[in-house]
XYZ file of C-alpha atoms in Angstrom:
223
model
C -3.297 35.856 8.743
C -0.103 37.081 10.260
C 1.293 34.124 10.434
C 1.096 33.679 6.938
C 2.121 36.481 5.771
C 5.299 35.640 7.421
C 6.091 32.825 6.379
C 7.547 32.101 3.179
C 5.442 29.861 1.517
C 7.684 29.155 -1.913
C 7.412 33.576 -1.617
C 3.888 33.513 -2.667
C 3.123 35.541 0.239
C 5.323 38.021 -1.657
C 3.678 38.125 -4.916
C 1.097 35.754 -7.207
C 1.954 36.876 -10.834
C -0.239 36.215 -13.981
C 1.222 32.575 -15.277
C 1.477 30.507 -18.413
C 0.649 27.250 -19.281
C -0.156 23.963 -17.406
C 1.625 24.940 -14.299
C 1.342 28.665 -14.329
C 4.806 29.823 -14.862
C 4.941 33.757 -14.029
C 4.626 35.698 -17.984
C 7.775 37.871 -18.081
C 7.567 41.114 -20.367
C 9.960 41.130 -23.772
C 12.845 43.740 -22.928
C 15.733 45.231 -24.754
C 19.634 45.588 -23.225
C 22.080 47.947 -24.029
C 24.389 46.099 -21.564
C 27.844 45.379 -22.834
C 29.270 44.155 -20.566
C 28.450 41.222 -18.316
C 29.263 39.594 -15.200
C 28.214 36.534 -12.852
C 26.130 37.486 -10.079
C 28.934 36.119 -7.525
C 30.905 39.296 -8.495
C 27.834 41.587 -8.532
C 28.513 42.440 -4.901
C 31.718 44.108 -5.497
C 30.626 45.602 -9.019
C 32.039 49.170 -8.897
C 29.977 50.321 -11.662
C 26.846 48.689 -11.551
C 25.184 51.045 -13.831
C 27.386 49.807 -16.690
C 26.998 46.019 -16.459
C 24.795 43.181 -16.640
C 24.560 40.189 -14.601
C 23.896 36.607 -15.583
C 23.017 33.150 -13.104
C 25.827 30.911 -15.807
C 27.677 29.299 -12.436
C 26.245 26.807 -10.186
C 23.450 27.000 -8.123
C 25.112 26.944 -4.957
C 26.285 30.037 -5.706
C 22.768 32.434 -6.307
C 20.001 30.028 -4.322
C 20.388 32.457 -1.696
C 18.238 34.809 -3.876
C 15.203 32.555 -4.130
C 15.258 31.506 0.168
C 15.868 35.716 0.521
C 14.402 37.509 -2.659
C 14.200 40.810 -0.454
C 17.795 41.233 0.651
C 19.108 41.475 -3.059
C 16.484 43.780 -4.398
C 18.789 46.932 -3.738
C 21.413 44.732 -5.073
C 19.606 43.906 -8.471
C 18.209 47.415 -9.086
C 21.534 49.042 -9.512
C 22.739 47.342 -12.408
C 21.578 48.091 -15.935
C 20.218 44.454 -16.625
C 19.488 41.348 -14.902
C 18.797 37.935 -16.443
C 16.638 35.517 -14.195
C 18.728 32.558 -12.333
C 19.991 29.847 -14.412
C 18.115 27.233 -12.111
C 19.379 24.202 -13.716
C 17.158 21.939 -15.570
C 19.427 18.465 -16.081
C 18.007 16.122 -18.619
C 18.901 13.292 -15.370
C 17.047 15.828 -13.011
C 13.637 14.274 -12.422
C 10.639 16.201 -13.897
C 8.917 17.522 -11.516
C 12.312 19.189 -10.328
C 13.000 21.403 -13.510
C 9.273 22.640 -13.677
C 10.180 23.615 -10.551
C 13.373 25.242 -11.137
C 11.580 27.276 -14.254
C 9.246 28.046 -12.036
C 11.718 29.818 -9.422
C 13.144 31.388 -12.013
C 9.965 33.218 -13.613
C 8.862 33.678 -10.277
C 12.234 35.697 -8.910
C 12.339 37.912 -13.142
C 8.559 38.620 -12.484
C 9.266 40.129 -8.664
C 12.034 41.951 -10.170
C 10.243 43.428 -12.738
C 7.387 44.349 -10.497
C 10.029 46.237 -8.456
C 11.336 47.908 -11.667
C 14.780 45.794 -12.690
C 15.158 45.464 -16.201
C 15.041 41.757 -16.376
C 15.872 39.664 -19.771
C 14.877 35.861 -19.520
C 17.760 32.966 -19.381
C 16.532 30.660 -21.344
C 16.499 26.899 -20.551
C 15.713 23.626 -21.685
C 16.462 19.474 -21.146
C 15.158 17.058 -23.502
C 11.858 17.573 -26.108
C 9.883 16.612 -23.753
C 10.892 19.666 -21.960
C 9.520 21.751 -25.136
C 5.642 21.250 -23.500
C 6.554 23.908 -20.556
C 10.275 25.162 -20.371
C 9.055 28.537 -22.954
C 6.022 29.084 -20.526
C 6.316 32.483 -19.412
C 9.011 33.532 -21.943
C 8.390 37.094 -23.270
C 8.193 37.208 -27.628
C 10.411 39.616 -29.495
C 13.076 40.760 -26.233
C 16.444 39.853 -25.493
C 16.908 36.701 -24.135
C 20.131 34.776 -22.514
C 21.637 31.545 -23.220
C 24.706 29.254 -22.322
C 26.661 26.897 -24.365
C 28.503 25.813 -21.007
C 29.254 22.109 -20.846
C 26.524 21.153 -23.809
C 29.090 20.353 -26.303
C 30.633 17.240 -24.458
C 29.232 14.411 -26.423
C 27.363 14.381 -30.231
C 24.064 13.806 -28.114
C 24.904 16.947 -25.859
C 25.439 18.805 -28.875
C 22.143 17.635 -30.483
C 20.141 18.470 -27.567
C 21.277 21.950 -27.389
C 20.659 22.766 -31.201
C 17.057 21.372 -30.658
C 16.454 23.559 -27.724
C 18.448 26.541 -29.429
C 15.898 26.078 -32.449
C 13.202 25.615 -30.811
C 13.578 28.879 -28.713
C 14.496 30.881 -31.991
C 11.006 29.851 -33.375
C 8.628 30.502 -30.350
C 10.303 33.412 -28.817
C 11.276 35.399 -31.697
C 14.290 36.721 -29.398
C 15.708 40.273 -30.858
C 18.982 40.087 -29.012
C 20.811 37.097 -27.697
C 23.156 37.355 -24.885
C 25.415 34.260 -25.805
C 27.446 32.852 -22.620
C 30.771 30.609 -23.665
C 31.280 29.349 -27.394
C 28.871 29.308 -30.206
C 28.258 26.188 -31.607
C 27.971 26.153 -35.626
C 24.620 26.952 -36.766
C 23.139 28.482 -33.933
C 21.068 31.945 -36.135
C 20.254 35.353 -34.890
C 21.555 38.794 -33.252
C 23.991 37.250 -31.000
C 26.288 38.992 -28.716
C 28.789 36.489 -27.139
C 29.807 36.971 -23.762
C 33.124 35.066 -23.032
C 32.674 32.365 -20.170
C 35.081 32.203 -17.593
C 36.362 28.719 -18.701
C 37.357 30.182 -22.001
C 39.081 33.303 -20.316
C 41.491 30.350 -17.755
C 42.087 28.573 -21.383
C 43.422 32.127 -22.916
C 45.230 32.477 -19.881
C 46.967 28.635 -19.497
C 48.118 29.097 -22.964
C 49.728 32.408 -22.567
C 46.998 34.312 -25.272
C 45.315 37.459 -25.033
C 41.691 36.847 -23.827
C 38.769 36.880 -26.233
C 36.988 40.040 -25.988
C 32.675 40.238 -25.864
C 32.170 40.222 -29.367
C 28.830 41.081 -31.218
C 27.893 39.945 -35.226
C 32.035 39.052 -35.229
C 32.576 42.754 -34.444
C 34.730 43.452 -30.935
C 33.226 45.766 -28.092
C 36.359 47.772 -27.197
């Protein structure tokens, strides 16, 4: 038995949470921000006023997987700031299956710990393809605040398509009272959106000499 406990075991010798669904996805409880301003967990470190900001998982994996192999070293981390959404594990529509079930299931698994340790956690939202539909809401919280990224979906008609599906989809089962909304907001996409500017969109402003878009919520900007 003390071996076991341990070892690491995909961190189920940390914690077995209540799941969802075919494959048990960890249930994550519906939560409200008042965050207002956002950054990506690779500048949480250096965050001088935690307190005031929340973080998002919208850069590449490289970048947080550290969190899933260590869950325990960034707990002190994670508790200081006002709001945390889970990792943005990604979910490719190229990635095989069995890989973004997995990579939901990390991220349920790492909001569910967090909340158990008493973060405020708001669920990043995810999907591929349709076929995704079956299990990527398992474990999503109905009514809450929920996150989102536009990021590198709007590259092609089918992209684009894909992304509205999902968007529509999540608006219908979830129910979500706020959206955090990372990069730009595709026509039609409904609901109480609050857009947080992605980093590509800031160099953009920046190569062509404008002022950079400010967080903006129902068109109205957070000065």
């Amino acid at each position: 038995m003390v071996y076991r406990t341990e070892r690491n075991y995909e961190n189920l010798n940390k914690g077995i949470f209540p799941g969802a669904g075919r494959f048990d996805i960890p249930i994550l409880r519906p939560e409200l921000t008042t965050a207002e301003n956002w950054i990506s967990f690779n500048y949480a470190k250096g965050c001088e006023e935690p307190s005031e900001h929340g973080v998002h998982f919208f850069v590449d994996d490289y970048q947080f997987n550290r969190i899933w192999a260590h869950p325990d070293n960034y707990l002190g981390m994670m508790a200081r700031f006002d709001t945390v959404c889970t990792p943005d594990f990604s979910t490719y529509t190229d990635f095989p299956r069995i890989i973004q079930i997995y990579n939901h299931y990390r991220k349920h698994w790492l909001g569910a710990y967090w909340q158990a340790h008493g973060i405020k956690v708001i669920p990043t939202i995810s999907w591929s393809t349709p076929d995704s539909f079956a299990w990527c809401f398992d474990g999503e919280p109905v009514g809450g605040a929920v996150a989102v990224s536009s990021v590198g979906t709007q590259a092609s008609p089918e992209s684009a398509a894909l992304f509205m599906a999902g968007y529509n989809e999540m608006l219908r089962r979830l129910q979500p009272a706020q959206i955090i909304f990372y990069g730009k907001v595709p026509a039609g996409c409904e609901g109480n959106i609050f857009h947080v500017t992605a980093f590509q969109e800031k160099l953009k402003a920046r190569v062509k000499g404008k002022k950079e878009p400010c967080n903006v919520r129902d068109g109205v900007p957070d000065d």
